[in-house]
mmCIF file of C-alpha atoms and ligand atoms in Angstrom:
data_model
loop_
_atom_site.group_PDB
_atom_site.id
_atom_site.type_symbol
_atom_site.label_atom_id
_atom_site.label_comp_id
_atom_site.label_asym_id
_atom_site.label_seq_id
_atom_site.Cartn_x
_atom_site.Cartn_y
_atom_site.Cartn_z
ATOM 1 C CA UNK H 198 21.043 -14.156 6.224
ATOM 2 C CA UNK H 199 18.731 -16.700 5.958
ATOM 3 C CA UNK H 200 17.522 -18.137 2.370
ATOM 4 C CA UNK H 201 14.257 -16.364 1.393
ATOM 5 C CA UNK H 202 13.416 -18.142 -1.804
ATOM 6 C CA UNK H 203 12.367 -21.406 -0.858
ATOM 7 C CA UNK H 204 12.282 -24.627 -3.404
ATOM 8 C CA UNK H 205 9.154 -23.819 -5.293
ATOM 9 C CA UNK H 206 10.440 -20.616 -5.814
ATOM 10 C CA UNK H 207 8.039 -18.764 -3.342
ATOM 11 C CA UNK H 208 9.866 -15.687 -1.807
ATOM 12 C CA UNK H 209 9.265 -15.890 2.407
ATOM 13 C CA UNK H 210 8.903 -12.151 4.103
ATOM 14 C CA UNK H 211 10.295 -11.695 7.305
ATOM 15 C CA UNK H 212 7.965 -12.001 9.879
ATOM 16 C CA UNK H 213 7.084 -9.155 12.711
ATOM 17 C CA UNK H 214 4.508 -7.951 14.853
ATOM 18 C CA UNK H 215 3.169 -4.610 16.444
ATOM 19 C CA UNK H 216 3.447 -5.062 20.311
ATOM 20 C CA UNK H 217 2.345 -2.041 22.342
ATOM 21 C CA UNK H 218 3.262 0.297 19.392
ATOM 22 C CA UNK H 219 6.290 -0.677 18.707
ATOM 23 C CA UNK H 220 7.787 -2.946 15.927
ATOM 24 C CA UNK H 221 9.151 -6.297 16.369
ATOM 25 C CA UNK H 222 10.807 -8.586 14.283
ATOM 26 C CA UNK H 223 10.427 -12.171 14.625
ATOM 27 C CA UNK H 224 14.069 -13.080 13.281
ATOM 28 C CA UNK H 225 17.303 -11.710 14.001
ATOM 29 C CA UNK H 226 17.919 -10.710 10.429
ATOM 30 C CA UNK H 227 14.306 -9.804 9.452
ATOM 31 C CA UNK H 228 14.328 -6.387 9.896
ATOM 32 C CA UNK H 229 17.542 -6.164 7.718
ATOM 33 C CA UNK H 230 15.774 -8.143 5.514
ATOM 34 C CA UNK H 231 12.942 -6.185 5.168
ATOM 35 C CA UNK H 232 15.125 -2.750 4.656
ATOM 36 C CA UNK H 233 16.512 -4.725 1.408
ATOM 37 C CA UNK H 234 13.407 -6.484 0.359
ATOM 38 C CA UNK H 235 10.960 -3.509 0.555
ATOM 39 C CA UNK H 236 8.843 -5.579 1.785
ATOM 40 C CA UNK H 237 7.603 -7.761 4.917
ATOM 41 C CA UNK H 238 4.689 -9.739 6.988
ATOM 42 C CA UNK H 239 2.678 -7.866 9.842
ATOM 43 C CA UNK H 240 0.698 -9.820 12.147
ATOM 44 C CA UNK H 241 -2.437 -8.968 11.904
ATOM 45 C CA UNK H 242 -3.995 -8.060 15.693
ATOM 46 C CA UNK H 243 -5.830 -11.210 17.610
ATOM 47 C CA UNK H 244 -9.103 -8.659 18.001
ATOM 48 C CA UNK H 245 -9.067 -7.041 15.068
ATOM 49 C CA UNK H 246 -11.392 -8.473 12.237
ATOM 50 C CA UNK H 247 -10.211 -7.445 8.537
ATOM 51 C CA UNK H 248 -13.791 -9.017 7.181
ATOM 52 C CA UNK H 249 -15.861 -5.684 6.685
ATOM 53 C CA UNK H 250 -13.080 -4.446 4.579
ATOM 54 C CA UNK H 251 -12.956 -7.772 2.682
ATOM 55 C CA UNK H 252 -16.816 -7.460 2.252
ATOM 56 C CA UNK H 253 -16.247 -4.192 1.390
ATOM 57 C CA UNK H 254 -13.771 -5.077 -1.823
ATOM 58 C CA UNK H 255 -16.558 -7.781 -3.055
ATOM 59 C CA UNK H 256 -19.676 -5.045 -3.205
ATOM 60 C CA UNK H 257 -17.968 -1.733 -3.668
ATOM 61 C CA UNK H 258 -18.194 -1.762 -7.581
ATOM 62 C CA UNK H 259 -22.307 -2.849 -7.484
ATOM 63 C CA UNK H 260 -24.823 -0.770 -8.211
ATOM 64 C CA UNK H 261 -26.707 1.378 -5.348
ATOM 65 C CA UNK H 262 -29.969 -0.111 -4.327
ATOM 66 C CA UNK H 263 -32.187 3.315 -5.265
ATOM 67 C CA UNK H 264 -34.062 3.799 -1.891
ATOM 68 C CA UNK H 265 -31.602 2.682 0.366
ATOM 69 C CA UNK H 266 -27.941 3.972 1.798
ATOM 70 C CA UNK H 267 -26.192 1.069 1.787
ATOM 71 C CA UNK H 268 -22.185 2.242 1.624
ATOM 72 C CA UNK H 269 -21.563 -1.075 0.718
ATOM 73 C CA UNK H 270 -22.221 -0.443 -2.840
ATOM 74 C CA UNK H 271 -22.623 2.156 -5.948
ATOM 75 C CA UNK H 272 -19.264 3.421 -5.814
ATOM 76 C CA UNK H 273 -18.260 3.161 -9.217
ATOM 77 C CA UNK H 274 -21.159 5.759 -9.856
ATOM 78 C CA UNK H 275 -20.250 8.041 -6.957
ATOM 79 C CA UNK H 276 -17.744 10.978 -7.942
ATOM 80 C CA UNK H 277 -16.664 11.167 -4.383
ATOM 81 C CA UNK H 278 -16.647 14.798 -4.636
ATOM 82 C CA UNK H 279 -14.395 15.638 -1.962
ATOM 83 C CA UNK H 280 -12.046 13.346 -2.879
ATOM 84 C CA UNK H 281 -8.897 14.214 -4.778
ATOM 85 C CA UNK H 282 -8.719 10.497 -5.647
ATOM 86 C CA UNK H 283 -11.705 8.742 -5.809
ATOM 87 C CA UNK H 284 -12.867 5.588 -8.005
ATOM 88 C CA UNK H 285 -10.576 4.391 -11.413
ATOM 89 C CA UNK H 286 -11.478 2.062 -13.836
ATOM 90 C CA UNK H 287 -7.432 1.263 -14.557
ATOM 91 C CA UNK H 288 -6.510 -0.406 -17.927
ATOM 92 C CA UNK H 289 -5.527 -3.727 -15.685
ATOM 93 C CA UNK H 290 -7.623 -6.107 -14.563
ATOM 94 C CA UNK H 291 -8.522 -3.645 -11.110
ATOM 95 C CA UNK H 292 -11.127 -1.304 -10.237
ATOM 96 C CA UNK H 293 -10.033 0.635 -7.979
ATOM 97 C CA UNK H 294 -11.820 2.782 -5.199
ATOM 98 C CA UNK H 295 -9.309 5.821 -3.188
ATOM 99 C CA UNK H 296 -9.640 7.364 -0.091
ATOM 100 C CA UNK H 297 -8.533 9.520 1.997
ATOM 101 C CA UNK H 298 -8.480 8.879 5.480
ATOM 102 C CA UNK H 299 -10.026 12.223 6.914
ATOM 103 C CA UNK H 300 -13.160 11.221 4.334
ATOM 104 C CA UNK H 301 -13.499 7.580 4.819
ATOM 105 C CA UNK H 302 -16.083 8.304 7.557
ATOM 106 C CA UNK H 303 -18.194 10.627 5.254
ATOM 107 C CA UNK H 304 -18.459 7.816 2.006
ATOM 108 C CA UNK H 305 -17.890 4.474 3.926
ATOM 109 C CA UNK H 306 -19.461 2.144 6.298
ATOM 110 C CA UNK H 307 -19.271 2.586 9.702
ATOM 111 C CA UNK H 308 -17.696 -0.581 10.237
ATOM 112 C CA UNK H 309 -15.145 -0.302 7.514
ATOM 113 C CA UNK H 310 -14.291 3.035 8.789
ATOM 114 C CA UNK H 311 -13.342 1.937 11.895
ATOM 115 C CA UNK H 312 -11.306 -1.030 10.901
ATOM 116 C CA UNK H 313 -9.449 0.964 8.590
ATOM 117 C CA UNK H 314 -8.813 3.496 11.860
ATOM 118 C CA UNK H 315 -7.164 0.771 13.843
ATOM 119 C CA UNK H 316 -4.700 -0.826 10.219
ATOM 120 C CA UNK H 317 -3.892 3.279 10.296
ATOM 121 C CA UNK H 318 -2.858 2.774 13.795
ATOM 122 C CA UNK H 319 -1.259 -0.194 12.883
ATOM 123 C CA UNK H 320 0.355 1.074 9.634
ATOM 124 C CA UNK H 321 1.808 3.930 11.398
ATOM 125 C CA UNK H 322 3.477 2.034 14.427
ATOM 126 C CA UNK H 323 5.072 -0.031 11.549
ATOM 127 C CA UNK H 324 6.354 3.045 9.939
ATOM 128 C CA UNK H 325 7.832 4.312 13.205
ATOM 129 C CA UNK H 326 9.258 1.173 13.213
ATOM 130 C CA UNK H 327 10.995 1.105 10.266
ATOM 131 C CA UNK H 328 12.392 4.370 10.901
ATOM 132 C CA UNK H 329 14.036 3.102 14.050
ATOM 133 C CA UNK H 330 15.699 0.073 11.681
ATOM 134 C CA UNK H 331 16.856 2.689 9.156
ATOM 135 C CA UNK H 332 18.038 4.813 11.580
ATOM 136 C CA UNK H 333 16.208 8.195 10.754
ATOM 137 C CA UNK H 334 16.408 10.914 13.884
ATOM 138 C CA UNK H 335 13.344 11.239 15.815
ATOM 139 C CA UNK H 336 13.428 14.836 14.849
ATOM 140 C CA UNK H 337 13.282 14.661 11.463
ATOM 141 C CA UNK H 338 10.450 12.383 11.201
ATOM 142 C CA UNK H 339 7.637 14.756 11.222
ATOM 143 C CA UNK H 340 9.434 17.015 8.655
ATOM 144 C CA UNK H 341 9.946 13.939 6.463
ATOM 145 C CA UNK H 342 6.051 12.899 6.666
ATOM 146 C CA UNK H 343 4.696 15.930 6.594
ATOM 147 C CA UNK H 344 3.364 15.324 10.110
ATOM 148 C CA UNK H 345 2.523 11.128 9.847
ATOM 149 C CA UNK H 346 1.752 11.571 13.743
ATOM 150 C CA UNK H 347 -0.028 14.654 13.961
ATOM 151 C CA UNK H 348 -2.290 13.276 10.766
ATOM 152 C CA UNK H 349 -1.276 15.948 8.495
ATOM 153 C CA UNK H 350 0.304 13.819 6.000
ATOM 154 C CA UNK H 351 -1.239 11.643 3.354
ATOM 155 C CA UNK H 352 -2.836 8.596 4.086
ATOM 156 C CA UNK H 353 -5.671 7.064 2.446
ATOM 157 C CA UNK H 354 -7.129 3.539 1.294
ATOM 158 C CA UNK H 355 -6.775 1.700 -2.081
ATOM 159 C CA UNK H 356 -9.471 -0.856 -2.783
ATOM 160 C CA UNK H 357 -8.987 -2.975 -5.350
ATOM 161 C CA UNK H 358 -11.081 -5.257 -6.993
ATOM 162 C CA UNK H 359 -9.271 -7.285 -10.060
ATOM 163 C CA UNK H 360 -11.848 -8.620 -12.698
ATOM 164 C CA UNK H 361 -10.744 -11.703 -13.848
ATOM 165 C CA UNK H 362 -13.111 -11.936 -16.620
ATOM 166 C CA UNK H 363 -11.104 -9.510 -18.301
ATOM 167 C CA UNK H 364 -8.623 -11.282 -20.301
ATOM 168 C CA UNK H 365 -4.936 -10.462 -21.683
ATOM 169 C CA UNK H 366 -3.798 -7.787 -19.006
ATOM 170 C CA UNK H 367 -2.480 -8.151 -16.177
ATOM 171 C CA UNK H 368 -3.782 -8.191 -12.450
ATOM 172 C CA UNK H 369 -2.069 -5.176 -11.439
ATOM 173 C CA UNK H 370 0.788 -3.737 -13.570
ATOM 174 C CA UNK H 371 4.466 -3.813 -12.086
ATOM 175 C CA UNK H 372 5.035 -0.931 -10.010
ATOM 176 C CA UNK H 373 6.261 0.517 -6.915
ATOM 177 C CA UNK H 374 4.332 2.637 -4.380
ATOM 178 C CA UNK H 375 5.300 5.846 -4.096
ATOM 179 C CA UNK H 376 4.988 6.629 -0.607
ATOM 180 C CA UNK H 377 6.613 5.328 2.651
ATOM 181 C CA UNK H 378 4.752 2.545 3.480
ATOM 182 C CA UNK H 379 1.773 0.501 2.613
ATOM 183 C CA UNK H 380 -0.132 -2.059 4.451
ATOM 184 C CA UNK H 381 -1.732 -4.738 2.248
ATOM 185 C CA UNK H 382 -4.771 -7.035 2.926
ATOM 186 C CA UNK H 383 -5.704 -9.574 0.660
ATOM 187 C CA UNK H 384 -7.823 -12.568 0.441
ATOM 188 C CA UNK H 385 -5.574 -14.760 -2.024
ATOM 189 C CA UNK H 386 -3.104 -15.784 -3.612
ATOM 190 C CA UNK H 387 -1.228 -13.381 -6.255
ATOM 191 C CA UNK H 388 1.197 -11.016 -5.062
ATOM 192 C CA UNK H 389 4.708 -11.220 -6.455
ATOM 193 C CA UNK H 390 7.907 -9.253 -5.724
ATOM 194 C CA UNK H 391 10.892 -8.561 -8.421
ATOM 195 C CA UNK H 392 14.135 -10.101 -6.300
ATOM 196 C CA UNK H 393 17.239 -10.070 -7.566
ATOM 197 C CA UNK H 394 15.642 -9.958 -11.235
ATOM 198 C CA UNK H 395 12.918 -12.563 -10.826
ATOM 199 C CA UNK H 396 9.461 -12.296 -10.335
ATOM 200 C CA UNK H 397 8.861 -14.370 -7.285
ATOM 201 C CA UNK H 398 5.201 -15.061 -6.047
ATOM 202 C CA UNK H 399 5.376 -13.791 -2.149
ATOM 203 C CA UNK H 400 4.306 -17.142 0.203
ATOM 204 C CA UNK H 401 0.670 -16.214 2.070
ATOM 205 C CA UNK H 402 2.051 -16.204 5.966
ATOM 206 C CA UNK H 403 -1.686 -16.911 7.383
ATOM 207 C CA UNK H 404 -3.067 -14.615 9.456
ATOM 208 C CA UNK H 405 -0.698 -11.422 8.496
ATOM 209 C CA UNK H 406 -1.102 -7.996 6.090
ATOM 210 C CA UNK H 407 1.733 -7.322 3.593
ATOM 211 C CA UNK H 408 3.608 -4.307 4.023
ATOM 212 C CA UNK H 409 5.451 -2.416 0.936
ATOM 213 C CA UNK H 410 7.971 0.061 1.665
ATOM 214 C CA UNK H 411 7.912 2.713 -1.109
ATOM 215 C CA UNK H 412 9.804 5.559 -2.968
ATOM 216 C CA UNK H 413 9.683 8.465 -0.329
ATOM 217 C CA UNK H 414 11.636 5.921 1.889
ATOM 218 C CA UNK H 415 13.948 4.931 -1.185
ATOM 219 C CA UNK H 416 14.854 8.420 -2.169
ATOM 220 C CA UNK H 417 15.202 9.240 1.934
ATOM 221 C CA UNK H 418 17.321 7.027 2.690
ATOM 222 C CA UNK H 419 19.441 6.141 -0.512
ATOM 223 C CA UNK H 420 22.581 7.814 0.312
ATOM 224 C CA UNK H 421 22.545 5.824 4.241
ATOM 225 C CA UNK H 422 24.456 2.890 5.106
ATOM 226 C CA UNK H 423 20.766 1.044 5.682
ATOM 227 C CA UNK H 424 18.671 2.229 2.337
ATOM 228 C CA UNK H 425 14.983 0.946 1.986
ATOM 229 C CA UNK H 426 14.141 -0.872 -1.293
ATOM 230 C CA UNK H 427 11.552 0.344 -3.146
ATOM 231 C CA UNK H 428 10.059 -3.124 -3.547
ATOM 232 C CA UNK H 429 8.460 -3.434 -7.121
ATOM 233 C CA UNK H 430 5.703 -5.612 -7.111
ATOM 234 C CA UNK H 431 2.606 -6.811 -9.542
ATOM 235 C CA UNK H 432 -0.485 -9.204 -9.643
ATOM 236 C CA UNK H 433 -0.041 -11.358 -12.909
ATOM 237 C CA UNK H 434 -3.268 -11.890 -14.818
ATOM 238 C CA UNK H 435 -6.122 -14.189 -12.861
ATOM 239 C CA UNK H 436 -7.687 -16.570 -14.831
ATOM 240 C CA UNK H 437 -11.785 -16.596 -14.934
ATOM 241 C CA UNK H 438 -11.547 -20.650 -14.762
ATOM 242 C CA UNK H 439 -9.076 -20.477 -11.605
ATOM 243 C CA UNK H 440 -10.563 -21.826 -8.192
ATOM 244 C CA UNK H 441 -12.058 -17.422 -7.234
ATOM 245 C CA UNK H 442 -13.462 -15.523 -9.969
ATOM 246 C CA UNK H 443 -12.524 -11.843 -8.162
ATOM 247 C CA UNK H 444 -9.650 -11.243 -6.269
ATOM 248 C CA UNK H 445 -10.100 -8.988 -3.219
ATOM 249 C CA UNK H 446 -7.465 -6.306 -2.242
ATOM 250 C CA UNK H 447 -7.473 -3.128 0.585
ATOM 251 C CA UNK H 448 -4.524 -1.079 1.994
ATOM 252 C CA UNK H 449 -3.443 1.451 3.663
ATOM 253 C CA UNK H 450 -1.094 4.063 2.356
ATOM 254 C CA UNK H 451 0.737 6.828 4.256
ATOM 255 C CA UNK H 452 3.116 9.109 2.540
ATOM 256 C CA UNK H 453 4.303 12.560 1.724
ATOM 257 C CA UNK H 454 1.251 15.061 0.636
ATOM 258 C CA UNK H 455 1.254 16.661 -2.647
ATOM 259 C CA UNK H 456 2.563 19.971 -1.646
ATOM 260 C CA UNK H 457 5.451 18.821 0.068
ATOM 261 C CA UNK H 458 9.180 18.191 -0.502
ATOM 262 C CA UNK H 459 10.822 14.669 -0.734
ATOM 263 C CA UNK H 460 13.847 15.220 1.047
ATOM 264 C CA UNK H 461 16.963 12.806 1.205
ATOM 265 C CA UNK H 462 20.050 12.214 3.487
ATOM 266 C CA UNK H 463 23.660 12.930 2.106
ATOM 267 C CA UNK H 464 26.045 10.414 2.818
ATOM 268 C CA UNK H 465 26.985 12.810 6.026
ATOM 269 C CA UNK H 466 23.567 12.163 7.581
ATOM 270 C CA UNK H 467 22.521 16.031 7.012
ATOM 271 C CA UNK H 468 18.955 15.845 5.369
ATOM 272 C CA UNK H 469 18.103 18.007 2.290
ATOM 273 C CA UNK H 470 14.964 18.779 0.157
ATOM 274 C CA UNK H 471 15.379 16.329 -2.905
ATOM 275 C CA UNK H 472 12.348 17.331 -4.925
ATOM 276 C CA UNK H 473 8.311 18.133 -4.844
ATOM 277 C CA UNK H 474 6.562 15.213 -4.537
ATOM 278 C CA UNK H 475 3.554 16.038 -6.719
ATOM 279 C CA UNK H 476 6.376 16.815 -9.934
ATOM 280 C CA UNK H 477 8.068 13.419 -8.521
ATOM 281 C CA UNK H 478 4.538 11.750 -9.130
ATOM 282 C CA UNK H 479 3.613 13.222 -12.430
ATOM 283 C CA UNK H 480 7.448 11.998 -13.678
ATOM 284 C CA UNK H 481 6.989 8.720 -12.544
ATOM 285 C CA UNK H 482 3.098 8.652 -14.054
ATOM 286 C CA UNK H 483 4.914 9.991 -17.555
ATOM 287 C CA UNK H 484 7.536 7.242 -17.509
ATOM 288 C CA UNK H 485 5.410 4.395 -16.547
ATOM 289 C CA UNK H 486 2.346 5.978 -19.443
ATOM 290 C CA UNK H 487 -0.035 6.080 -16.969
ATOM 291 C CA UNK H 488 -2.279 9.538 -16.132
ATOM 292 C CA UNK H 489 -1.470 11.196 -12.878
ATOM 293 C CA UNK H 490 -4.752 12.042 -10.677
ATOM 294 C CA UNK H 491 -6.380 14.893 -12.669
ATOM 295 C CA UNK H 492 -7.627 16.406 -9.579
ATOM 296 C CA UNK H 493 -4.448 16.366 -7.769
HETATM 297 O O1 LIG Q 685 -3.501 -6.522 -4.411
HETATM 298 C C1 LIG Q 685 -2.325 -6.605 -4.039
HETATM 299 O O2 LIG Q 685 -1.878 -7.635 -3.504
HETATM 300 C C2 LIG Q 685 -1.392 -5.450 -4.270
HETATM 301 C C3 LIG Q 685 -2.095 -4.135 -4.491
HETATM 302 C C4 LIG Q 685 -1.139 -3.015 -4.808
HETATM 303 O O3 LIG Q 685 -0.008 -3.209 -5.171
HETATM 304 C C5 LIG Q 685 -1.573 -1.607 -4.656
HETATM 305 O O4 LIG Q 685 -2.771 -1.352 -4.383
HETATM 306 O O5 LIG Q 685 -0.704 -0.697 -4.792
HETATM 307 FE FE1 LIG Q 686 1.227 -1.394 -4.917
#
């Protein structure tokens, strides 16, 4: 494999692309790379503009203006009652605004709506894609998701906005998502990846999303000859004086719903129900001392 820590100590992602649907790797050894990273670079489309959602981040924390319907702003007043997820204040330096897809049409933007449709799209050919790498049966991949196809799974958006004029915490705490996949788009600098015990800042590939593969895929496919890292990943703390006050963050994030199993392979290939994921998610909440989603 090629060397992915380069001399400054920036890790590189391998490289790939979404060509009509399907996955592609730009090296060789990237998608093997990507299985053990967790983690890897996704072009972003030549047509598709990621600047609504961008705009979005920078406004979504602001005050309404009374008298007019701008979805641009006042979400940090809005309970989002239909929302099992909805806006956080988190005890790092991010706000945080959560989605789900079938209700981003009802509390969004038009315009944001739709460009989060087509990173769904995206996000979802990647997923099929790394399914083919980690060699998961066709068959099984709607009982795995829950229905990822047929949109009966779980996907929704995370919108972060990290304050940096809040001092001595970090950006966003160490972590792995707990899903399959998520697509990440960001407008700076910041992301870092634990590799092989280091914290490594990930180098910005221009003009592509992030993608994190998460625990459903770890627990799926630990037991394989091919299993998916769980990347862990954080934001250290941004400094008011450095170059951008805010940093901007949006993503998409598709994995198992609440009421469903996490299954796993046994070494023999036959796939079993591991555990539910909603008692998964309220261990992993306990252990890191964080609250799990009260209305979930
Ligand atoms: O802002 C980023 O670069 C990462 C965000 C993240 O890890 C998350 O929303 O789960
Ligand atoms: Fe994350």
């Amino acid at each position: 494999m090629t060397t992915v820590v380069d001399n400054e100590g920036h890790l590189h992602l391998p490289t790939a692309r979404v060509t009509a649907g399907r996955l592609l790797f730009d090296a060789a050894e990237g998608a093997d790379q990507a299985l053990a990273l967790g983690a890897f670079c996704l072009a972003v489309p030549e047509d598709l503009d990621v600047e609504p959602g961008l705009r979005f981040c920078r406004s979504f924390y602001e005050p309404a203006e009374p008298g007019t319907a701008d979805r641009y702003r006042g979400h940090r007043e809005d309970g989002h009652a239909d929302s099992k997820l909805g806006y956080e204040d988190r005890p790092d330096q991010v706000e945080q605004l959560q989605l789900e897809s079938h209700l981003w049409s009802r509390y969004l933007p038009e315009e944001v709506t739709a460009l989060l449709e087509r990173m769904k799209d995206l996000t979802l050919d990647a997923l099929y894609g790394v399914f083919d790498v980690a060699g998961i049966p066709e068959h099984d991949r709607e009982t795995v998701t829950g229905g990822a196809r047929q949109d009966t799974g779980l996907c929704y958006t995370t919108v972060n906005h990290y304050r940096a004029d809040l001092s001595d915490r970090a950006g966003i705490v160490e972590h792995s998502d707990s899903g399959f996949i998520t697509l990440i788009c960001t407008d700076q600098p910041g992301y870092e990846i634990l590799h092989e015990g280091r914290w490594r800042p990930v180098r910005e590939e221009p003009g592509h999303f992030v993608v994190n593969l998460g625990d459903a895929f770890r627990v799926l496919t630990r037991k394989l000859p091919r299993p998916v890292t769980a990347v862990y990943h954080r934001v250290p703390e941004l400094r008011p004086d450095g170059a951008a006050h805010h940093r901007s963050s949006f993503t998409i994030y598709m994995g198992p719903r609440y009421d469903m199993m996490l299954h796993q392979y046994a070494a023999d290939g036959t796939l079993h129900e591991y555990q539910g994921f909603r008692d998964f998610s309220v261990e992993k909440s306990k252990k890191l001392g964080y609250e799990f989603h009260s209305r979930i």
